[in-house]
Amino acid sequence: MKHLISIIIIFFGFVSCNQQKEEGWTNLLDLDLSQWDRYLSYSFTNSYDGSMPKDDAGNAIQPIGLNKDGYKVFTVIEEENEPVLKVSGEIYGCVVTKQEYENYHFRLKVKWGDKKYPPREKLLKDSGIMYHSIGELGTDYWRTWMLSQEFQIMEGHMGDFWSQQTSAIDVRAYMPEYIMNPVAGFDQPFLKLGTGEDIDGFCLRSGNYENSPGEWNTLELICFEDKSIHIVNGHVVMVLKHSRYINNGKTLPLTKGKIQLQSEATEVFYKDIEIKILDDLPSAYLKFYE
């Protein structure tokens, strides 16, 4: 009987492994962060105005830079025998994939820590997934990130969109009025947002589907050709298309690049970071583009 049970366990384990392989998911997180680079810029104060920080003599202070030792902003810990990326948030920065990706389904789990640092001590906890990341690190307002599109991770705002540097995109959203922001709506026309457009590069998610503080949230990002979809705990919260950026006055497609996870003055944890390459946009999402 014990022998039979062992055979059954091995069989189902084999089937499970084969199913995982057939699904095509690739794990992007290990104890050594072997598939990511680490970039750190500066610690910022509440008075930061977007300019290059300078010392007392007026000389520009260089960012900490890429893969520098001696900092524990990004560490991998073990929780219930699985790797978890801990982002302390003390210094602005990011982990960025060593590889570029195009046409993919990206997913991870995220939960908040307890700590916040200047300039976010009295603000909402904040981080983000920055996709289609190209060019140099540290050229944005915070001297930290690459040109990209952002899947916002913020308390009460998981799934918002931000354009970064000169990026732009079209979002199904309600037209903003006065001081109001555009809000994603799947029965609405696509609005043009970002560099070169009349509407700034920010849009609120369609609804708040974040779990209670301390609980893990599952975030999914689907990118195919010029389209992208933001998903929070199984709910589609934003539909986007025509991803692009401006370079020397010329509009260029922005459909592939590296993926960045932000350190933004907030303690945050990530796990189960995976990616699957797509041959087609999954049929369940075609209706959003009809």
CSV table of C-alpha atoms in Angstrom, one decimal, residues 46-209:
chain,number,residue,atom,x,y,z
A,46,ASN,CA,10.9,66.9,1.1
A,47,SER,CA,12.5,69.9,-0.6
A,48,TYR,CA,13.7,68.0,-3.7
A,49,ASP,CA,12.8,69.9,-6.9
A,50,GLY,CA,13.9,67.5,-9.6
A,51,SER,CA,17.3,69.0,-10.2
A,52,MET,CA,20.6,67.2,-10.0
A,53,PRO,CA,21.6,67.1,-6.2
A,54,LYS,CA,24.7,69.2,-5.4
A,55,ASP,CA,27.2,69.4,-2.6
A,56,ASP,CA,27.9,72.5,-0.5
A,57,ALA,CA,30.4,73.7,-3.1
A,58,GLY,CA,27.8,73.5,-5.9
A,59,ASN,CA,29.2,70.4,-7.5
A,60,ALA,CA,26.9,67.7,-8.9
A,61,ILE,CA,26.7,64.7,-6.7
A,62,GLN,CA,26.8,61.5,-8.7
A,63,PRO,CA,24.2,58.7,-8.1
A,64,ILE,CA,25.3,55.6,-6.2
A,65,GLY,CA,25.1,53.7,-9.5
A,66,LEU,CA,24.7,50.2,-10.7
A,67,ASN,CA,25.3,47.0,-8.7
A,68,LYS,CA,27.2,48.8,-5.9
A,69,ASP,CA,28.0,46.7,-2.8
A,70,GLY,CA,27.5,47.8,0.8
A,71,TYR,CA,23.8,48.8,0.4
A,72,LYS,CA,20.9,46.6,1.6
A,73,VAL,CA,18.1,48.3,-0.3
A,74,PHE,CA,17.4,45.1,-2.3
A,75,THR,CA,17.8,41.8,-0.4
A,76,VAL,CA,16.3,38.4,-1.0
A,77,ILE,CA,15.0,36.7,2.1
A,78,GLU,CA,13.3,33.3,2.6
A,79,GLU,CA,9.7,33.2,3.8
A,80,GLU,CA,8.0,29.8,4.1
A,81,ASN,CA,10.9,28.2,2.1
A,82,GLU,CA,10.5,30.5,-0.9
A,83,PRO,CA,12.5,33.6,-2.0
A,84,VAL,CA,11.0,37.0,-1.3
A,85,LEU,CA,12.5,40.3,-2.6
A,86,LYS,CA,12.6,42.8,0.2
A,87,VAL,CA,12.9,46.5,-0.9
A,88,SER,CA,13.8,48.7,2.0
A,89,GLY,CA,13.0,51.9,0.2
A,90,GLU,CA,15.6,53.9,2.0
A,91,ILE,CA,17.3,55.0,-1.2
A,92,TYR,CA,15.5,55.7,-4.5
A,93,GLY,CA,16.3,53.0,-7.1
A,94,CYS,CA,15.2,49.9,-8.8
A,95,VAL,CA,16.0,46.3,-9.7
A,96,VAL,CA,16.0,46.0,-13.5
A,97,THR,CA,15.9,42.8,-15.6
A,98,LYS,CA,19.1,42.1,-17.4
A,99,GLN,CA,17.1,40.9,-20.3
A,100,GLU,CA,14.6,42.8,-22.5
A,101,TYR,CA,11.1,41.4,-23.1
A,102,GLU,CA,8.5,41.7,-25.8
A,103,ASN,CA,5.0,40.2,-26.0
A,104,TYR,CA,4.6,38.7,-22.6
A,105,HIS,CA,2.5,38.0,-19.5
A,106,PHE,CA,4.3,39.2,-16.4
A,107,ARG,CA,3.0,38.5,-12.9
A,108,LEU,CA,4.1,38.9,-9.2
A,109,LYS,CA,2.8,39.1,-5.7
A,110,VAL,CA,3.4,42.2,-3.6
A,111,LYS,CA,2.7,43.4,-0.1
A,112,TRP,CA,3.6,46.5,1.9
A,113,GLY,CA,6.1,46.7,4.7
A,114,ASP,CA,5.8,49.1,7.7
A,115,LYS,CA,8.5,51.6,7.0
A,116,LYS,CA,8.4,54.9,5.0
A,117,TYR,CA,11.2,57.4,4.4
A,118,PRO,CA,11.5,61.0,3.2
A,119,PRO,CA,9.9,62.4,1.2
A,120,ARG,CA,7.0,59.9,1.6
A,121,GLU,CA,6.7,59.9,5.4
A,122,LYS,CA,3.2,61.5,5.3
A,123,LEU,CA,2.3,60.2,1.9
A,124,LEU,CA,0.9,56.9,0.6
A,125,LYS,CA,3.2,53.9,0.3
A,126,ASP,CA,4.5,53.7,-3.2
A,127,SER,CA,6.4,51.5,-5.7
A,128,GLY,CA,5.8,50.4,-9.3
A,129,ILE,CA,6.4,48.1,-12.2
A,130,MET,CA,8.0,50.0,-15.1
A,131,TYR,CA,7.8,48.2,-18.4
A,132,HIS,CA,9.2,48.7,-21.9
A,133,SER,CA,12.2,50.3,-20.1
A,134,ILE,CA,14.8,51.7,-22.5
A,135,GLY,CA,17.8,54.0,-22.5
A,136,GLU,CA,19.8,55.2,-19.5
A,137,LEU,CA,19.0,54.9,-15.8
A,138,GLY,CA,18.6,58.0,-13.8
A,139,THR,CA,17.4,60.4,-16.4
A,140,ASP,CA,13.9,61.0,-15.0
A,141,TYR,CA,12.7,63.6,-12.4
A,142,TRP,CA,14.0,61.4,-9.5
A,143,ARG,CA,17.3,60.7,-11.2
A,144,THR,CA,16.5,57.0,-10.9
A,145,TRP,CA,14.5,55.3,-13.6
A,146,MET,CA,14.6,54.6,-17.4
A,147,LEU,CA,12.2,55.8,-20.0
A,148,SER,CA,9.2,53.5,-19.7
A,149,GLN,CA,5.5,53.0,-19.0
A,150,GLU,CA,4.5,52.5,-15.4
A,151,PHE,CA,2.0,50.1,-13.7
A,152,GLN,CA,1.6,52.0,-10.5
A,153,ILE,CA,1.8,50.2,-7.2
A,154,MET,CA,0.5,52.6,-4.5
A,155,GLU,CA,-1.8,52.3,-1.5
A,156,GLY,CA,-5.3,52.5,-2.9
A,157,HIS,CA,-3.9,53.0,-6.4
A,158,MET,CA,-2.7,49.7,-7.6
A,159,GLY,CA,-2.9,49.6,-11.4
A,160,ASP,CA,-2.8,53.4,-12.1
A,161,PHE,CA,-0.8,54.5,-15.1
A,162,TRP,CA,2.1,56.9,-15.3
A,163,SER,CA,4.2,57.8,-18.3
A,164,GLN,CA,7.9,58.2,-17.7
A,165,GLN,CA,10.1,60.8,-19.3
A,166,THR,CA,8.9,61.1,-22.9
A,167,SER,CA,6.6,58.1,-23.1
A,168,ALA,CA,2.9,58.3,-24.2
A,169,ILE,CA,0.0,55.9,-24.6
A,170,ASP,CA,-3.7,55.7,-25.3
A,171,VAL,CA,-6.0,54.5,-22.4
A,172,ARG,CA,-9.7,53.7,-22.4
A,173,ALA,CA,-10.8,56.3,-19.9
A,174,TYR,CA,-13.3,59.0,-18.9
A,175,MET,CA,-12.3,62.5,-20.0
A,176,PRO,CA,-10.9,64.6,-17.1
A,177,GLU,CA,-12.5,67.9,-16.1
A,178,TYR,CA,-11.0,70.8,-14.2
A,179,ILE,CA,-8.7,69.4,-11.5
A,180,MET,CA,-9.9,65.8,-12.0
A,181,ASN,CA,-7.7,63.1,-13.5
A,182,PRO,CA,-8.8,60.7,-16.2
A,183,VAL,CA,-10.3,57.4,-14.8
A,184,ALA,CA,-10.1,54.1,-16.7
A,185,GLY,CA,-13.4,52.9,-18.1
A,186,PHE,CA,-13.8,50.0,-20.5
A,187,ASP,CA,-16.8,51.4,-22.3
A,188,GLN,CA,-15.0,54.7,-23.0
A,189,PRO,CA,-13.0,55.8,-26.0
A,190,PHE,CA,-9.2,55.7,-25.9
A,191,LEU,CA,-7.7,59.0,-24.7
A,192,LYS,CA,-4.2,60.1,-25.6
A,193,LEU,CA,-1.9,60.7,-22.6
A,194,GLY,CA,1.7,61.7,-22.0
A,195,THR,CA,4.4,63.5,-23.9
A,196,GLY,CA,3.0,65.5,-26.9
A,197,GLU,CA,-0.6,65.1,-25.9
A,198,ASP,CA,-3.1,67.5,-24.3
A,199,ILE,CA,-3.6,65.3,-21.2
A,200,ASP,CA,-0.7,64.6,-18.8
A,201,GLY,CA,0.7,61.1,-18.5
A,202,PHE,CA,-1.4,59.9,-15.6
A,203,CYS,CA,-4.6,57.9,-15.4
A,204,LEU,CA,-6.5,56.4,-12.4
A,205,ARG,CA,-7.3,52.7,-12.4
A,206,SER,CA,-11.0,51.8,-12.9
A,207,GLY,CA,-11.5,50.6,-9.3
A,208,ASN,CA,-9.7,49.7,-6.1
A,209,TYR,CA,-9.1,45.9,-5.8
